Amino acid sequence: MKYAIIACACAVLLGSSGCKKEGPVPASHVPALTEIFGEWQWVSSVGGLTGKQVETPPAGSEYTYQFDRDSSFVECHNGQCSVPGKFSLRMEKSLLFGDQRLTLVLRRNTGSVVERTRYLVEEILDELRINDDSPDGFGNRYVRKGAHLNQ
């Protein structure tokens, strides 16, 4: 019985210690779709179960997203690009928070399945900050390609 109580307490603590998600994009700044157009270079990701795991690209490697005016996107790693997909930027109900949030939806047909990935948008200005819509997800930071990478 004592071990069951300890296990329950640990589960509650672990469940409440996930990464801290920021609030929604304020209604005063729901970005225009054009703000996402262009090439974005991945700088870092922070999150995971504890909310403190930090990931950055290995030295000499480059990960980018390219968003085009025809709603297509491509993801590249060191110049090798994925099959193009379609993206949308719209208000959707967050799976994590339950309210309406600005959401970036990426859809890619891999031949056997259509992959659909959702990110909650925190910022689209000088940086693109998108967060996984899950309790143990990551917040991802991108800068416009060619902009100074301030890590």
mmCIF file of N, CA, C and O in Angstrom, residues 4 7 10 13 16 22 28 30 33 38-40 44-45 71 76 79 82 88 98 108 111 123-124 131 134 141 147 151:
data_model
loop_
_atom_site.group_PDB
_atom_site.id
_atom_site.type_symbol
_atom_site.label_atom_id
_atom_site.label_comp_id
_atom_site.label_asym_id
_atom_site.label_seq_id
_atom_site.Cartn_x
_atom_site.Cartn_y
_atom_site.Cartn_z
ATOM 1 N N ALA A 4 2.170 1.931 -3.402
ATOM 2 C CA ALA A 4 1.129 2.442 -4.296
ATOM 3 C C ALA A 4 0.935 3.944 -4.095
ATOM 4 O O ALA A 4 0.787 4.699 -5.062
ATOM 5 N N ALA A 7 3.958 5.696 -5.578
ATOM 6 C CA ALA A 7 3.876 5.662 -7.043
ATOM 7 C C ALA A 7 2.868 6.694 -7.551
ATOM 8 O O ALA A 7 3.128 7.387 -8.542
ATOM 9 N N CYS A 10 4.395 10.163 -7.200
ATOM 10 C CA CYS A 10 5.392 10.382 -8.257
ATOM 11 C C CYS A 10 4.721 10.671 -9.587
ATOM 12 O O CYS A 10 5.154 11.545 -10.338
ATOM 13 N N LEU A 13 3.459 14.234 -9.581
ATOM 14 C CA LEU A 13 4.568 15.182 -9.716
ATOM 15 C C LEU A 13 5.118 15.210 -11.136
ATOM 16 O O LEU A 13 5.373 16.274 -11.691
ATOM 17 N N SER A 16 2.764 16.974 -13.569
ATOM 18 C CA SER A 16 2.646 18.422 -13.418
ATOM 19 C C SER A 16 3.952 19.150 -13.695
ATOM 20 O O SER A 16 4.000 20.369 -13.663
ATOM 21 N N GLU A 22 3.605 28.745 -23.385
ATOM 22 C CA GLU A 22 3.254 30.155 -23.347
ATOM 23 C C GLU A 22 1.774 30.313 -23.659
ATOM 24 O O GLU A 22 1.130 29.415 -24.175
ATOM 25 N N SER A 28 -4.648 40.854 -30.718
ATOM 26 C CA SER A 28 -4.162 42.077 -31.350
ATOM 27 C C SER A 28 -3.060 41.799 -32.360
ATOM 28 O O SER A 28 -2.737 42.639 -33.170
ATOM 29 N N VAL A 30 -2.671 38.620 -34.519
ATOM 30 C CA VAL A 30 -2.784 37.375 -35.268
ATOM 31 C C VAL A 30 -2.102 37.690 -36.579
ATOM 32 O O VAL A 30 -2.566 38.519 -37.352
ATOM 33 N N LEU A 33 -0.835 35.887 -42.986
ATOM 34 C CA LEU A 33 -0.234 34.683 -43.551
ATOM 35 C C LEU A 33 1.108 34.994 -44.189
ATOM 36 O O LEU A 33 2.031 34.195 -44.147
ATOM 37 N N GLY A 38 8.829 32.458 -46.617
ATOM 38 C CA GLY A 38 10.285 32.553 -46.634
ATOM 39 C C GLY A 38 10.924 31.317 -46.053
ATOM 40 O O GLY A 38 10.266 30.296 -45.804
ATOM 41 N N GLU A 39 12.230 31.406 -45.841
ATOM 42 C CA GLU A 39 12.996 30.269 -45.344
ATOM 43 C C GLU A 39 13.398 30.514 -43.896
ATOM 44 O O GLU A 39 13.903 31.587 -43.551
ATOM 45 N N TRP A 40 13.186 29.511 -43.053
ATOM 46 C CA TRP A 40 13.446 29.598 -41.619
ATOM 47 C C TRP A 40 14.454 28.534 -41.221
ATOM 48 O O TRP A 40 14.297 27.367 -41.559
ATOM 49 N N SER A 44 16.957 26.114 -32.109
ATOM 50 C CA SER A 44 16.930 25.295 -30.897
ATOM 51 C C SER A 44 15.512 24.824 -30.596
ATOM 52 O O SER A 44 14.542 25.374 -31.098
ATOM 53 N N SER A 45 15.452 23.807 -29.750
ATOM 54 C CA SER A 45 14.185 23.300 -29.217
ATOM 55 C C SER A 45 14.373 23.066 -27.727
ATOM 56 O O SER A 45 15.423 22.585 -27.303
ATOM 57 N N SER A 71 1.015 28.104 -50.475
ATOM 58 C CA SER A 71 0.721 27.262 -49.301
ATOM 59 C C SER A 71 1.494 25.951 -49.301
ATOM 60 O O SER A 71 1.128 25.005 -48.615
ATOM 61 N N CYS A 76 14.135 20.880 -45.140
ATOM 62 C CA CYS A 76 15.445 20.473 -45.655
ATOM 63 C C CYS A 76 16.424 20.230 -44.512
ATOM 64 O O CYS A 76 16.362 20.897 -43.472
ATOM 65 N N GLY A 79 20.635 20.570 -47.121
ATOM 66 C CA GLY A 79 20.401 20.639 -48.561
ATOM 67 C C GLY A 79 19.553 19.525 -49.130
ATOM 68 O O GLY A 79 19.128 19.595 -50.282
ATOM 69 N N SER A 82 12.729 17.276 -48.221
ATOM 70 C CA SER A 82 11.643 16.298 -48.181
ATOM 71 C C SER A 82 10.692 16.531 -49.351
ATOM 72 O O SER A 82 10.789 17.520 -50.066
ATOM 73 N N SER A 88 -1.100 25.321 -43.525
ATOM 74 C CA SER A 88 -2.124 26.333 -43.266
ATOM 75 C C SER A 88 -1.819 26.963 -41.913
ATOM 76 O O SER A 88 -1.218 26.349 -41.043
ATOM 77 N N GLY A 98 -7.290 23.418 -24.888
ATOM 78 C CA GLY A 98 -8.738 23.368 -25.055
ATOM 79 C C GLY A 98 -9.363 24.657 -25.563
ATOM 80 O O GLY A 98 -10.576 24.728 -25.714
ATOM 81 N N ARG A 108 1.683 16.428 -45.350
ATOM 82 C CA ARG A 108 2.589 15.887 -46.357
ATOM 83 C C ARG A 108 2.128 14.485 -46.717
ATOM 84 O O ARG A 108 1.895 13.655 -45.840
ATOM 85 N N GLY A 111 2.937 8.991 -49.674
ATOM 86 C CA GLY A 111 2.644 7.881 -50.576
ATOM 87 C C GLY A 111 1.689 6.893 -49.949
ATOM 88 O O GLY A 111 0.655 6.574 -50.501
ATOM 89 N N GLU A 123 5.104 32.934 -31.973
ATOM 90 C CA GLU A 123 5.593 34.176 -32.584
ATOM 91 C C GLU A 123 5.912 33.955 -34.055
ATOM 92 O O GLU A 123 6.418 32.907 -34.433
ATOM 93 N N ILE A 124 5.567 34.940 -34.878
ATOM 94 C CA ILE A 124 6.042 35.004 -36.263
ATOM 95 C C ILE A 124 6.404 36.462 -36.517
ATOM 96 O O ILE A 124 5.582 37.256 -36.920
ATOM 97 N N ASN A 131 5.259 25.591 -31.007
ATOM 98 C CA ASN A 131 5.280 24.621 -29.914
ATOM 99 C C ASN A 131 4.437 23.404 -30.269
ATOM 100 O O ASN A 131 3.351 23.534 -30.835
ATOM 101 N N SER A 134 1.273 19.284 -27.161
ATOM 102 C CA SER A 134 1.208 18.128 -26.264
ATOM 103 C C SER A 134 1.935 18.465 -24.963
ATOM 104 O O SER A 134 2.826 19.315 -24.948
ATOM 105 N N ARG A 141 12.449 26.982 -32.021
ATOM 106 C CA ARG A 141 12.814 28.350 -32.393
ATOM 107 C C ARG A 141 13.543 28.347 -33.733
ATOM 108 O O ARG A 141 14.518 27.613 -33.911
ATOM 109 N N ALA A 147 19.415 35.648 -41.381
ATOM 110 C CA ALA A 147 19.410 36.553 -40.219
ATOM 111 C C ALA A 147 20.485 36.071 -39.234
ATOM 112 O O ALA A 147 20.874 34.912 -39.234
ATOM 113 N N GLN A 151 22.051 32.543 -30.545
ATOM 114 C CA GLN A 151 21.674 31.409 -29.714
ATOM 115 C C GLN A 151 21.885 31.795 -28.296
ATOM 116 O O GLN A 151 21.810 31.319 -27.337
#
